[in-house]
Tab-separated table of C-alpha atoms and ligand atoms in Angstrom:
chain	number	residue	atom	x	y	z
A	1	MET	CA	-47.273	133.411	-14.712
A	2	GLN	CA	-47.877	136.600	-16.583
A	3	ASN	CA	-45.104	139.263	-18.644
A	4	PHE	CA	-45.405	142.035	-15.799
A	5	ASN	CA	-43.739	145.572	-14.558
A	6	PHE	CA	-42.775	146.492	-11.196
A	7	SER	CA	-42.215	150.364	-10.307
A	8	ASN	CA	-42.898	151.754	-7.667
A	9	PRO	CA	-41.292	155.456	-7.006
A	10	VAL	CA	-42.417	156.498	-3.462
A	11	LYS	CA	-39.486	156.267	-1.182
A	12	ILE	CA	-40.476	155.245	2.490
A	13	ILE	CA	-39.412	156.956	6.059
A	14	PHE	CA	-39.967	153.892	8.437
A	15	GLY	CA	-40.163	154.213	12.026
A	16	LYS	CA	-40.729	155.794	15.425
A	17	GLY	CA	-39.793	159.514	15.977
A	18	THR	CA	-39.898	159.599	11.597
A	19	ILE	CA	-42.239	162.761	11.213
A	20	GLU	CA	-39.290	165.068	11.713
A	21	LYS	CA	-38.133	164.396	9.068
A	22	LEU	CA	-41.020	165.193	6.450
A	23	GLY	CA	-39.379	169.127	6.325
A	24	ALA	CA	-36.659	168.008	4.518
A	25	GLU	CA	-37.835	165.924	1.698
A	26	ALA	CA	-40.603	168.542	1.840
A	27	ALA	CA	-38.955	171.322	0.873
A	28	LYS	CA	-36.669	169.731	-2.059
A	29	ALA	CA	-39.712	170.248	-4.270
A	30	GLY	CA	-41.519	173.451	-2.533
A	31	GLN	CA	-41.594	176.196	-0.031
A	32	LYS	CA	-46.162	176.564	0.301
A	33	ALA	CA	-48.308	173.492	0.836
A	34	LEU	CA	-51.318	172.519	0.986
A	35	PHE	CA	-51.262	170.746	4.392
A	36	VAL	CA	-53.891	168.639	4.568
A	37	TYR	CA	-55.881	166.025	7.695
A	38	GLY	CA	-59.176	165.251	8.458
A	39	GLY	CA	-61.498	165.202	10.995
A	40	GLY	CA	-58.705	166.510	13.760
A	41	SER	CA	-57.757	162.659	15.213
A	42	ILE	CA	-54.015	164.212	14.573
A	43	LYS	CA	-54.892	167.595	17.231
A	44	LYS	CA	-54.656	164.123	19.783
A	45	ASN	CA	-51.752	161.358	18.890
A	46	GLY	CA	-49.853	164.841	18.791
A	47	VAL	CA	-49.432	164.776	14.138
A	48	TYR	CA	-50.423	167.540	14.051
A	49	GLU	CA	-47.905	169.466	16.031
A	50	ALA	CA	-44.889	167.629	14.518
A	51	VAL	CA	-45.819	167.646	10.661
A	52	LEU	CA	-46.320	171.797	11.410
A	53	LYS	CA	-42.346	171.759	13.581
A	54	THR	CA	-40.688	169.719	10.720
A	55	LEU	CA	-41.750	172.413	8.144
A	56	ALA	CA	-41.811	175.772	10.031
A	57	GLY	CA	-38.218	174.160	10.475
A	58	SER	CA	-37.756	173.223	6.831
A	59	GLY	CA	-39.108	177.202	5.822
A	60	ILE	CA	-42.020	175.360	4.551
A	61	THR	CA	-45.650	177.430	4.501
A	62	ALA	CA	-48.636	175.878	5.458
A	63	VAL	CA	-52.556	176.062	4.185
A	64	GLU	CA	-54.460	174.345	6.414
A	65	HIS	CA	-57.123	172.528	4.399
A	66	PRO	CA	-58.441	170.684	7.640
A	67	GLY	CA	-62.432	168.194	7.500
A	68	VAL	CA	-61.396	165.408	5.228
A	69	LYS	CA	-64.328	163.050	5.356
A	70	PRO	CA	-64.142	159.101	5.123
A	71	ASN	CA	-64.499	158.697	1.760
A	72	PRO	CA	-63.623	161.908	1.018
A	73	VAL	CA	-66.543	163.594	-1.307
A	74	LEU	CA	-66.019	165.967	-4.311
A	75	SER	CA	-67.185	168.789	-2.915
A	76	HIS	CA	-64.310	169.054	-0.059
A	77	VAL	CA	-61.827	168.002	-3.167
A	78	ARG	CA	-62.964	171.065	-5.427
A	79	GLU	CA	-61.886	173.451	-2.261
A	80	GLY	CA	-59.228	172.092	-2.264
A	81	VAL	CA	-58.575	172.330	-5.664
A	82	LYS	CA	-59.270	176.258	-5.708
A	83	LYS	CA	-57.668	176.731	-2.367
A	84	ALA	CA	-54.387	175.646	-3.641
A	85	LYS	CA	-55.107	177.630	-7.118
A	86	ALA	CA	-55.790	180.774	-5.446
A	87	GLU	CA	-52.827	181.063	-2.557
A	88	LYS	CA	-50.354	179.101	-5.002
A	89	CYS	CA	-49.035	175.918	-3.219
A	90	ASP	CA	-46.668	173.872	-4.916
A	91	LEU	CA	-46.980	170.796	-2.883
A	92	VAL	CA	-49.308	169.002	-1.208
A	93	ILE	CA	-49.082	167.114	2.500
A	94	ALA	CA	-51.103	164.752	3.464
A	95	ALA	CA	-51.524	163.669	7.464
A	96	GLY	CA	-54.183	160.677	8.014
A	97	GLY	CA	-55.416	157.957	6.732
A	98	GLY	CA	-56.254	156.655	2.944
A	99	SER	CA	-59.751	159.457	2.432
A	100	VAL	CA	-56.986	161.859	3.477
A	101	ILE	CA	-53.989	160.723	1.191
A	102	ASP	CA	-56.391	160.505	-1.707
A	103	GLU	CA	-58.164	163.701	-1.295
A	104	SER	CA	-54.299	164.295	-1.218
A	105	LYS	CA	-53.793	163.551	-4.501
A	106	ALA	CA	-57.364	164.259	-6.146
A	107	ILE	CA	-56.766	168.207	-5.307
A	108	ALA	CA	-52.765	167.915	-6.037
A	109	ALA	CA	-53.938	167.496	-10.147
A	110	GLY	CA	-56.847	168.941	-9.565
A	111	ALA	CA	-54.250	171.813	-8.695
A	112	LEU	CA	-52.564	171.858	-11.610
A	113	TYR	CA	-55.585	170.966	-13.916
A	114	ALA	CA	-57.243	173.810	-16.246
A	115	GLY	CA	-60.898	171.537	-16.001
A	116	ASP	CA	-62.946	170.136	-13.724
A	117	VAL	CA	-61.408	167.152	-11.439
A	118	TRP	CA	-64.425	165.140	-11.180
A	119	ASP	CA	-62.880	164.659	-15.115
A	120	PHE	CA	-59.990	162.385	-14.456
A	121	PHE	CA	-62.256	160.216	-12.048
A	122	THR	CA	-65.200	159.619	-14.707
A	123	ARG	CA	-62.096	159.174	-17.392
A	124	LYS	CA	-63.073	161.988	-19.921
A	125	ALA	CA	-59.124	163.558	-18.814
A	126	ARG	CA	-56.160	161.779	-17.622
A	127	ALA	CA	-54.123	163.628	-14.973
A	128	GLN	CA	-50.378	164.640	-16.952
A	129	GLU	CA	-49.388	166.354	-14.279
A	130	ALA	CA	-49.930	167.132	-10.157
A	131	LEU	CA	-48.190	168.905	-6.704
A	132	PRO	CA	-45.273	166.768	-5.293
A	133	ILE	CA	-47.219	164.752	-3.022
A	134	PHE	CA	-45.364	163.629	0.499
A	135	THR	CA	-47.717	161.851	3.025
A	136	VAL	CA	-48.056	160.708	6.932
A	137	LEU	CA	-49.709	157.382	7.733
A	138	THR	CA	-51.642	157.296	10.266
A	139	LEU	CA	-53.352	154.283	9.707
A	140	PRO	CA	-52.754	151.428	8.045
A	141	ALA	CA	-55.786	149.598	5.906
A	142	THR	CA	-55.156	151.295	1.495
A	143	GLY	CA	-51.427	151.092	0.636
A	144	SER	CA	-51.992	154.303	-0.362
A	145	GLU	CA	-49.386	155.514	0.662
A	146	MET	CA	-47.500	154.005	-1.471
A	147	ASN	CA	-49.506	153.552	-4.499
A	148	ASN	CA	-50.811	155.797	-7.328
A	149	GLY	CA	-54.116	155.140	-6.425
A	150	CYS	CA	-57.598	157.365	-5.441
A	151	VAL	CA	-61.636	156.749	-5.022
A	152	VAL	CA	-63.550	160.314	-3.585
A	153	THR	CA	-66.659	159.904	-4.224
A	154	ASN	CA	-69.515	162.663	-6.692
A	155	GLU	CA	-72.035	162.224	-3.121
A	156	GLU	CA	-74.379	164.054	-5.977
A	157	THR	CA	-74.340	161.490	-8.405
A	158	LYS	CA	-72.942	158.598	-5.616
A	159	GLN	CA	-70.688	157.477	-7.615
A	160	LYS	CA	-67.387	156.236	-5.442
A	161	TYR	CA	-64.863	156.776	-8.743
A	162	SER	CA	-61.165	155.999	-9.148
A	163	THR	CA	-58.173	157.431	-10.390
A	164	GLY	CA	-54.363	155.864	-10.845
A	165	GLU	CA	-51.948	157.886	-12.451
A	166	THR	CA	-48.210	157.749	-12.431
A	167	VAL	CA	-48.172	161.601	-11.545
A	168	LEU	CA	-50.601	160.973	-8.404
A	169	PHE	CA	-46.904	158.061	-6.256
A	170	PRO	CA	-46.546	160.321	-3.418
A	171	LYS	CA	-43.001	161.573	-3.448
A	172	ALA	CA	-42.354	159.808	0.046
A	173	SER	CA	-44.219	158.747	2.610
A	174	ILE	CA	-44.079	158.919	6.313
A	175	LEU	CA	-45.170	154.961	8.540
A	176	ASP	CA	-44.675	155.863	11.555
A	177	PRO	CA	-46.206	152.605	13.579
A	178	GLU	CA	-46.381	154.816	17.129
A	179	VAL	CA	-49.204	157.604	15.454
A	180	THR	CA	-51.149	154.201	15.165
A	181	MET	CA	-51.888	153.103	18.349
A	182	SER	CA	-54.786	155.925	18.701
A	183	LEU	CA	-56.657	154.377	16.042
A	184	PRO	CA	-60.404	152.840	17.646
A	185	LEU	CA	-60.100	149.335	17.442
A	186	ALA	CA	-62.973	149.286	14.402
A	187	GLN	CA	-60.737	151.390	12.425
A	188	VAL	CA	-57.961	148.726	13.060
A	189	ALA	CA	-60.225	145.864	11.734
A	190	ASN	CA	-61.719	147.860	8.770
A	191	GLY	CA	-57.642	148.386	7.914
A	192	ALA	CA	-56.969	144.285	8.570
A	193	VAL	CA	-59.427	143.476	6.539
A	194	ASP	CA	-59.474	146.192	3.827
A	195	ALA	CA	-55.394	144.607	3.344
A	196	ILE	CA	-56.311	140.548	3.103
A	197	ALA	CA	-59.239	142.191	0.390
A	198	HIS	CA	-56.033	144.047	-1.172
A	199	LEU	CA	-54.047	140.741	-1.504
A	200	ILE	CA	-56.897	138.618	-2.117
A	201	GLU	CA	-58.638	139.958	-5.102
A	202	GLY	CA	-55.355	139.604	-7.543
A	203	TYR	CA	-55.004	135.666	-5.361
A	204	PHE	CA	-58.545	134.547	-7.092
A	205	THR	CA	-59.176	136.024	-9.844
A	206	THR	CA	-55.693	135.703	-11.637
A	207	PRO	CA	-56.011	133.797	-15.274
A	208	ASP	CA	-53.066	133.234	-14.624
A	209	PRO	CA	-52.640	130.763	-10.983
A	210	ASP	CA	-48.307	129.064	-11.516
A	211	ASN	CA	-47.278	131.933	-10.118
A	212	ALA	CA	-45.006	130.352	-6.569
A	213	VAL	CA	-43.689	133.553	-5.827
A	214	THR	CA	-46.724	136.332	-5.272
A	215	ASP	CA	-48.672	133.339	-3.607
A	216	GLU	CA	-46.327	132.747	-1.246
A	217	ILE	CA	-46.131	137.215	-1.209
A	218	VAL	CA	-50.014	136.943	-0.628
A	219	HIS	CA	-49.486	133.860	2.271
A	220	ALA	CA	-47.251	135.548	4.598
A	221	LEU	CA	-48.499	138.650	3.908
A	222	SER	CA	-52.238	137.824	5.045
A	223	ARG	CA	-51.005	135.544	7.550
A	224	SER	CA	-48.762	138.870	9.157
A	225	VAL	CA	-52.073	140.976	8.606
A	226	ILE	CA	-54.486	138.442	10.729
A	227	ALA	CA	-51.447	137.227	13.672
A	228	SER	CA	-50.979	141.048	14.616
A	229	THR	CA	-54.129	141.974	14.112
A	230	GLU	CA	-54.332	139.241	16.740
A	231	ARG	CA	-51.561	140.598	18.810
A	232	ILE	CA	-53.535	144.750	18.756
A	233	LEU	CA	-56.809	143.492	19.461
A	234	LYS	CA	-54.219	142.204	22.417
A	235	ASP	CA	-52.393	144.725	23.542
A	236	PRO	CA	-53.161	148.175	21.689
A	237	LYS	CA	-49.568	149.717	22.521
A	238	ASP	CA	-47.360	146.315	21.094
A	239	TYR	CA	-45.338	148.412	19.215
A	240	ASN	CA	-44.246	145.845	16.682
A	241	ALA	CA	-47.320	144.386	16.148
A	242	ARG	CA	-48.344	148.037	14.923
A	243	ALA	CA	-45.371	147.989	12.769
A	244	SER	CA	-45.936	144.546	10.704
A	245	MET	CA	-49.723	145.630	10.520
A	246	MET	CA	-48.257	149.250	9.007
A	247	TRP	CA	-45.675	147.794	6.429
A	248	SER	CA	-47.763	145.078	5.761
A	249	ALA	CA	-50.696	146.661	5.030
A	250	THR	CA	-48.873	149.257	2.854
A	251	LEU	CA	-47.120	146.234	0.580
A	252	ALA	CA	-50.279	144.403	-0.005
A	253	LEU	CA	-51.623	147.119	-2.786
A	254	ASN	CA	-47.482	148.566	-3.912
A	255	GLY	CA	-47.851	146.307	-6.363
A	256	LEU	CA	-45.723	143.401	-5.029
A	257	ALA	CA	-48.734	141.101	-4.300
A	258	SER	CA	-50.091	141.301	-7.702
A	259	CYS	CA	-46.319	140.595	-9.969
A	260	GLY	CA	-47.552	138.258	-13.010
A	261	TYR	CA	-50.691	138.089	-11.750
A	262	GLY	CA	-51.682	139.568	-15.465
A	263	ARG	CA	-55.088	141.017	-15.978
A	264	MET	CA	-57.238	140.551	-12.130
A	265	SER	CA	-60.558	141.766	-11.020
A	266	PHE	CA	-60.966	143.670	-8.893
A	267	ILE	CA	-64.785	142.101	-8.184
A	268	ASN	CA	-64.901	142.671	-4.196
A	269	HIS	CA	-64.103	146.011	-4.677
A	270	ALA	CA	-66.238	147.720	-6.963
A	271	ILE	CA	-69.070	146.345	-5.158
A	272	GLU	CA	-67.847	147.563	-1.753
A	273	HIS	CA	-66.952	150.937	-3.287
A	274	SER	CA	-71.789	151.060	-4.280
A	275	LEU	CA	-71.827	149.737	-0.631
A	276	SER	CA	-69.864	153.050	0.751
A	277	ALA	CA	-71.123	155.118	-1.605
A	278	ILE	CA	-74.819	154.686	-1.035
A	279	TYR	CA	-74.428	154.556	3.517
A	280	ASP	CA	-71.599	156.084	3.037
A	281	ILE	CA	-69.936	152.669	5.335
A	282	ALA	CA	-66.564	152.423	5.587
A	283	HIS	CA	-64.857	150.699	2.798
A	284	GLY	CA	-63.042	147.573	5.580
A	285	ALA	CA	-67.286	146.914	6.744
A	286	GLY	CA	-67.872	146.965	3.274
A	287	LEU	CA	-65.670	144.362	2.451
A	288	ALA	CA	-65.926	142.680	5.503
A	289	ILE	CA	-69.548	141.461	4.149
A	290	ILE	CA	-68.675	141.738	0.166
A	291	MET	CA	-66.318	139.046	0.929
A	292	PRO	CA	-67.777	136.104	2.460
A	293	ALA	CA	-70.450	136.137	0.379
A	294	TRP	CA	-67.888	136.583	-3.383
A	295	PHE	CA	-66.048	133.654	-1.968
A	296	LYS	CA	-68.782	131.849	-1.630
A	297	HIS	CA	-69.372	132.566	-4.886
A	298	TYR	CA	-66.704	131.320	-6.264
A	299	LEU	CA	-66.294	127.863	-4.930
A	300	ALA	CA	-69.533	127.371	-6.771
A	301	ASN	CA	-67.685	128.090	-9.825
A	302	GLY	CA	-64.645	126.390	-9.874
A	303	GLY	CA	-62.881	128.428	-7.083
A	304	GLU	CA	-62.348	124.868	-4.491
A	305	GLN	CA	-58.665	124.742	-5.594
A	306	ARG	CA	-57.926	127.914	-4.500
A	307	LEU	CA	-59.769	128.684	-1.450
A	308	ALA	CA	-57.973	125.633	-0.023
A	309	LYS	CA	-55.053	126.105	-1.407
A	310	TYR	CA	-54.882	129.527	0.334
A	311	GLY	CA	-56.885	128.414	3.541
A	312	LYS	CA	-55.078	125.827	4.343
A	313	ALA	CA	-51.419	128.148	3.769
A	314	VAL	CA	-53.118	130.943	6.076
A	315	PHE	CA	-54.849	129.182	8.098
A	316	GLY	CA	-54.632	125.583	7.932
A	317	SER	CA	-57.931	124.744	7.070
A	318	LYS	CA	-58.866	122.161	6.050
A	319	ASP	CA	-60.629	122.339	2.989
A	320	ALA	CA	-62.217	125.197	0.363
A	321	GLN	CA	-65.267	125.101	2.379
A	322	GLU	CA	-63.514	125.509	5.858
A	323	THR	CA	-61.651	128.396	4.075
A	324	ILE	CA	-64.485	130.543	4.014
A	325	ARG	CA	-65.742	129.968	7.594
A	326	ASP	CA	-62.284	130.841	8.578
A	327	PHE	CA	-62.088	134.397	6.640
A	328	GLU	CA	-65.687	135.222	8.151
A	329	ALA	CA	-64.559	134.371	11.745
A	330	PHE	CA	-61.548	136.641	10.930
A	331	PHE	CA	-63.203	139.343	10.346
A	332	ARG	CA	-65.882	138.531	13.141
A	333	LYS	CA	-62.998	138.171	15.506
A	334	ALA	CA	-61.770	141.739	14.322
A	335	GLY	CA	-65.139	142.875	15.139
A	336	ALA	CA	-66.483	144.055	11.744
A	337	PRO	CA	-69.394	143.431	9.795
A	338	VAL	CA	-70.220	140.157	8.613
A	339	ARG	CA	-73.201	140.262	6.965
A	340	LEU	CA	-75.369	143.671	5.581
A	341	SER	CA	-78.181	143.375	8.248
A	342	GLU	CA	-75.414	143.596	10.327
A	343	ALA	CA	-74.483	147.158	9.169
A	344	GLY	CA	-77.977	148.513	9.233
A	345	ILE	CA	-78.748	147.945	5.376
A	346	PRO	CA	-82.078	146.562	3.783
A	347	ALA	CA	-82.333	142.990	1.636
A	348	LYS	CA	-84.448	144.813	0.037
A	349	ASP	CA	-81.821	147.989	-1.007
A	350	ILE	CA	-80.289	145.089	-3.276
A	351	PRO	CA	-81.373	145.431	-6.643
A	352	ALA	CA	-80.161	149.493	-6.443
A	353	ILE	CA	-77.024	148.239	-4.649
A	354	ALA	CA	-75.671	146.423	-8.154
A	355	GLU	CA	-77.209	149.072	-9.834
A	356	ASN	CA	-74.919	151.241	-8.856
A	357	ALA	CA	-71.694	149.185	-8.617
A	358	MET	CA	-72.562	148.007	-12.718
A	359	GLY	CA	-70.799	151.927	-12.921
A	360	LEU	CA	-67.277	150.968	-12.107
A	361	ILE	CA	-67.763	146.844	-12.719
A	362	ALA	CA	-68.063	148.532	-16.332
A	363	MET	CA	-65.098	151.228	-15.798
A	364	TRP	CA	-63.338	148.820	-14.883
A	365	GLY	CA	-63.623	146.242	-16.897
A	366	ILE	CA	-65.296	143.088	-14.869
A	367	LYS	CA	-67.087	140.859	-16.533
A	368	ALA	CA	-70.110	140.810	-14.115
A	369	ASP	CA	-74.008	141.315	-14.892
A	370	LYS	CA	-76.008	142.956	-12.535
A	371	PRO	CA	-77.959	139.724	-11.926
A	372	GLU	CA	-74.381	138.214	-11.088
A	373	VAL	CA	-74.194	141.048	-8.452
A	374	GLU	CA	-77.119	140.497	-7.276
A	375	LYS	CA	-76.944	137.490	-7.053
A	376	ILE	CA	-73.564	137.922	-5.027
A	377	LEU	CA	-75.165	140.673	-2.803
A	378	SER	CA	-78.013	137.564	-2.155
A	379	GLY	CA	-75.216	135.155	-0.188
A	380	ALA	CA	-74.099	138.727	1.993
A	381	LYS	CA	-77.920	139.152	3.608
B	401	LIG	O1	-60.731	161.910	9.709
B	401	LIG	P1	-59.629	161.735	11.402
B	401	LIG	O2	-59.461	163.347	12.663
B	401	LIG	O3	-57.893	161.491	10.705
B	401	LIG	O4	-60.245	160.396	11.708
B	401	LIG	C1	-59.892	159.146	11.153
B	401	LIG	C2	-61.028	158.696	9.901
B	401	LIG	O5	-62.674	159.436	10.696
B	401	LIG	C3	-59.372	157.958	12.111
B	401	LIG	N1	-57.799	158.181	12.299
B	401	LIG	C4	-57.377	158.025	11.091
B	401	LIG	N2	-55.916	158.152	11.668
B	401	LIG	C5	-56.299	157.730	13.532
B	401	LIG	C6	-56.847	157.769	13.146
B	401	LIG	N3	-58.099	158.111	14.401
B	401	LIG	C7	-57.650	157.859	15.450
B	401	LIG	N4	-56.497	157.970	15.298
B	401	LIG	C8	-55.590	157.720	14.136
B	401	LIG	N5	-54.598	157.254	13.865
B	401	LIG	O6	-60.150	156.740	10.932
B	401	LIG	C9	-60.917	156.731	10.170
B	401	LIG	C10	-60.987	156.246	8.920
B	401	LIG	O7	-59.979	156.823	8.518
B	401	LIG	P2	-60.383	156.977	6.662
B	401	LIG	O8	-58.957	157.438	6.066
B	401	LIG	O9	-61.425	156.685	6.038
B	401	LIG	O10	-59.066	155.323	6.615
B	401	LIG	P3	-58.469	154.298	4.877
B	401	LIG	O11	-57.628	154.783	5.609
B	401	LIG	O12	-59.512	152.859	5.517
B	401	LIG	O13	-58.996	155.138	3.893
B	401	LIG	C11	-60.267	154.173	3.076
B	401	LIG	C12	-60.357	155.240	2.318
B	401	LIG	O14	-59.510	154.751	1.010
B	401	LIG	C13	-60.095	154.253	-0.096
B	401	LIG	C14	-61.638	153.446	0.213
B	401	LIG	O15	-62.302	153.336	-0.191
B	401	LIG	C15	-62.250	155.083	1.406
B	401	LIG	O16	-62.555	155.762	0.275
B	401	LIG	N6	-59.292	153.984	-0.984
B	401	LIG	C16	-58.334	153.910	-1.266
B	401	LIG	C17	-57.028	153.406	-1.494
B	401	LIG	C18	-56.234	153.902	-2.743
B	401	LIG	N7	-56.142	155.067	-3.315
B	401	LIG	O17	-55.735	152.760	-2.807
B	401	LIG	C19	-57.452	151.553	-2.050
B	401	LIG	C20	-58.346	150.736	-0.980
B	401	LIG	O18	-59.302	149.617	-1.671
B	401	LIG	C21	-60.101	151.627	-0.610
B	401	LIG	O19	-60.725	152.169	-1.882
B	402	LIG	ZN1	-59.585	148.585	-0.347
């Protein structure tokens, strides 16, 4: 087990009817909020009205910044920064999935920075301060509600890059599982695949796999994501399944599930970000395509024992090969694509996808060259 620091400052307010608590929390931080949301799902499921009501009840004025798209784009982030500066907002409220929360984080940092917000993503600058961020999560998937990660696509250069700074942790996040009942099942699948991906990256790439406690956390959260997904697919109104899914996805990327794994590699994510940057597909769908191919590559390079251990604990698989089949069967059952062709991505694009992925691979310090990435992608044809 490697040395680690674990510190997570995000207050979680979890449960039915908890959005009404947002106003009182946010009022501790400011009085004028930039209210960030996406394409309108929150206007259909009641979240929009509930947010405006609690903010007004606590004397907070809301300046709206709607229209965040899935895989949020830099141009829209820049508009948000401009608006937050012009309106002198003193806090940011995000209501939506990972895309809305990530864009809100970028705006919160950009609003207090004199340069271009993209500087944070190219490592030209580091965010030293940010407006206080509050979130109302509507899609369990990314863990952005309880971490300091933030992913934005520069749509001109097709770079989907990330930043992660202490100032980007939300102050508080509201997790009301009832608001996830309006999710299309495809988004439930994307969220489940993403949560699994967050659990497996560290588990399989740690240089120090003798770590019983974190391994067991990963096993337990994986089983919870899988069981909750199956219950939701059967009965989308199953509150306890929605609640388990929501909390599991949050715990999968809030730092807990990788304590002691040391220097791990987010290789599936680095390759996936290239897919969603180029083809604008959902992050979870891209991961469901990359992971089975990467598992095969990992098995061929000494991963047998680790795959077998995970499979036995999570799926009851008999060996490493069966673990890979069980992963794929789960992704398929959830409704996610597991091959490039199933997402309409032609095999002839593999060199360009690999080329694009190399930017993030270099930035994240992952040990993989372009031929290796092409080889992994070839396994996903
Ligand atoms: O835009 P609206 O209308 O809100 O609709 C969204 C969107 O179309 C919809 N949706 C969300 N909640 C809903 C709902 N529809 C009905 N009912 C609800 N309750 O779902 C669609 C997808 O939303 P999005 O926010 O894009 O999904 P997700 O939460 O999966 O976020 C994906 C983004 O997060 C990044 C991904 O790369 C991607 O850009 N990630 C962020 C991470 C982080 N900050 O730590 C880590 C992840 O690995 C990931 O990279
Ligand atoms: Zn992810």
